[in-house]
CSV table of C-alpha atoms in Angstrom, one decimal:
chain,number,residue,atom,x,y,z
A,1,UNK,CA,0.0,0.0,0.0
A,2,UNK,CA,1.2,3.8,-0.9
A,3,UNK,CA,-0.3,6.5,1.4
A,4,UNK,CA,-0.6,9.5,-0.7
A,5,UNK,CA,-1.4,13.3,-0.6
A,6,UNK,CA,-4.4,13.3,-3.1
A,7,UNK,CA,-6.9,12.7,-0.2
A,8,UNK,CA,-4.7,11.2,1.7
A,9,UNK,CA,-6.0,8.2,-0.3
A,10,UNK,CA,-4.7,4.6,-0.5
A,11,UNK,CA,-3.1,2.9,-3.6
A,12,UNK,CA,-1.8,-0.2,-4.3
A,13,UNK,CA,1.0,-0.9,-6.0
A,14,UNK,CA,0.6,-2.9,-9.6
A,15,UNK,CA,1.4,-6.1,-9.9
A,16,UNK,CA,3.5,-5.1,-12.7
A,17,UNK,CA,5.4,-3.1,-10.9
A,18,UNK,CA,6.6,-5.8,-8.9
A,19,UNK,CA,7.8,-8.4,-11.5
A,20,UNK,CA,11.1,-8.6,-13.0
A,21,UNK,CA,12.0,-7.7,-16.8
A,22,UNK,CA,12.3,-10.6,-18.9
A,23,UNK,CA,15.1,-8.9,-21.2
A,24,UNK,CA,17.5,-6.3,-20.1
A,25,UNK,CA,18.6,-3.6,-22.8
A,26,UNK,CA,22.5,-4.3,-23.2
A,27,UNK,CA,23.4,-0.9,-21.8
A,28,UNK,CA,21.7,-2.5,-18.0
A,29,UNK,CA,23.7,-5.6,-18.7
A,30,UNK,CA,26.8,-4.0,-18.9
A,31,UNK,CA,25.9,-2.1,-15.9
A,32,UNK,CA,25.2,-5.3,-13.4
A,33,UNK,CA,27.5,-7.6,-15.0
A,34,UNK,CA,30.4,-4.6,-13.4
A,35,UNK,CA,28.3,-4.2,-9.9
A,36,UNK,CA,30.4,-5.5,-6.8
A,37,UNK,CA,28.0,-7.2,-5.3
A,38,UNK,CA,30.8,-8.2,-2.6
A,39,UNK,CA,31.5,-4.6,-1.2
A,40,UNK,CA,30.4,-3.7,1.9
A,41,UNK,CA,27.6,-1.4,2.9
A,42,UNK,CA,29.6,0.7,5.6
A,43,UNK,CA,32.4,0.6,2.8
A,44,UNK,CA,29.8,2.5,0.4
A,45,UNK,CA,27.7,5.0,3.1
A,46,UNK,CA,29.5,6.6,5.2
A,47,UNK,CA,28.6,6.3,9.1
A,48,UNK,CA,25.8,8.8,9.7
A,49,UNK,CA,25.8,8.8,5.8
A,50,UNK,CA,22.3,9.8,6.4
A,51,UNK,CA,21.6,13.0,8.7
A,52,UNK,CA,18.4,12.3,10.5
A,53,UNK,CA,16.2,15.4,10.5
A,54,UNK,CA,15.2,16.9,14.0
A,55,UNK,CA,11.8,18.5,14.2
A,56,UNK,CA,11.2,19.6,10.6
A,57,UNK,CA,9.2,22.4,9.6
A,58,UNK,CA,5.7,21.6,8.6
A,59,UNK,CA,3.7,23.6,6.7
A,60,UNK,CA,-0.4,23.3,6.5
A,61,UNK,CA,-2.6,21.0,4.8
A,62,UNK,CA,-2.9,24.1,2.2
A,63,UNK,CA,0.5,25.1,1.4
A,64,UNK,CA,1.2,21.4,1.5
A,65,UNK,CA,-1.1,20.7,-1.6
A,66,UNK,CA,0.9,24.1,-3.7
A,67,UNK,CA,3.9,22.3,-3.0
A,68,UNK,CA,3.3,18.5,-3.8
A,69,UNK,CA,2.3,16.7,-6.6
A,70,UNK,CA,-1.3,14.7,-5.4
A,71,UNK,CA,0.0,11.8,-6.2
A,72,UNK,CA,3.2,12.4,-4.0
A,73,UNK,CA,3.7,9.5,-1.5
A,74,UNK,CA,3.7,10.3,2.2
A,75,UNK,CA,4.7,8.3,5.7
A,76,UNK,CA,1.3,9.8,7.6
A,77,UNK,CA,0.9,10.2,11.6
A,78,UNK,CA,-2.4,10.9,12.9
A,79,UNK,CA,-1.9,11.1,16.8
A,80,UNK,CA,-5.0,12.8,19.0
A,81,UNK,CA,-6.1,15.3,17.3
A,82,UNK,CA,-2.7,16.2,15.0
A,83,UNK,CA,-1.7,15.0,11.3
A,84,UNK,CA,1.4,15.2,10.3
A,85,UNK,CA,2.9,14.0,6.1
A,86,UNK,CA,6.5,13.4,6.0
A,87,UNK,CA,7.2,13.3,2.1
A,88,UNK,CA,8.8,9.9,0.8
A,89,UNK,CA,11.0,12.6,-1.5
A,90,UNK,CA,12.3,14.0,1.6
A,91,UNK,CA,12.7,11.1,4.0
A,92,UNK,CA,14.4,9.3,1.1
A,93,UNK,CA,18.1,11.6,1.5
A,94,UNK,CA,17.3,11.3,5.7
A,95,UNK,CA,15.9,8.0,6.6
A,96,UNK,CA,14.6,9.2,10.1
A,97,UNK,CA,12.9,11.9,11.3
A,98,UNK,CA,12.8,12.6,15.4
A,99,UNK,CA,9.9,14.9,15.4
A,100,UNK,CA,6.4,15.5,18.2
A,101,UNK,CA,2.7,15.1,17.4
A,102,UNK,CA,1.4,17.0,20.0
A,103,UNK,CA,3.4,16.5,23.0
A,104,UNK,CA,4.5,13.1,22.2
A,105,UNK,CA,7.7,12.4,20.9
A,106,UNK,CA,8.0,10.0,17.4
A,107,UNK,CA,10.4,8.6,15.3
A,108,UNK,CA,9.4,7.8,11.6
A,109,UNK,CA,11.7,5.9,9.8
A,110,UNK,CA,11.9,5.3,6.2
């Protein structure tokens, strides 16, 4: 399932989206057949490779739809009576956000 900013609306993914290619253009072959699939992750991204974002500024629900797409993907908190949308685009360079919803403290983690 995709939570996204059009409504706030579920979508699920297409099947088709999920299955591999049958053929890959022989530029992609050349590209995986030099991957180093025997390097290490920690030798690739750097230790804190990944700077986690400390309360980020939120804007409202009607800024919010000027700014992204409807379609955008979001990780949503609803907590009492607060929402918060932490954009996929955003949490993709930061991974974790440390952040309140209300007076609580959260973590979301992408």
């Amino acid at each position: 399932m995709l939570l996204t900013m059009g409504n706030l609306r579920l979508n699920f993914l297409g099947a088709g989206l999920l299955l591999p290619t049958l053929a890959l253009p022989a530029f992609a072959q050349d590209i995986f057949s030099e991957a180093d699939y025997e390097r290490n992750a920690r030798q690739v991204i750097a230790r804190d490779g990944f700077p986690v974002l400390n309360f980020p500024e939120m804007r409202d629900a009607a800024k919010a739809d000027r700014e992204l797409r409807e379609d955008e993907p979001v990780i949503g908190v609803f907590l009492g009576n607060e929402a918060k949308a932490y954009p996929i685009s955003v949490m993709g360079s930061h991974e974790l956000a440390n952040d309140l919803c209300g007076k609580i403290p959260i973590a979301v983690s992408w």
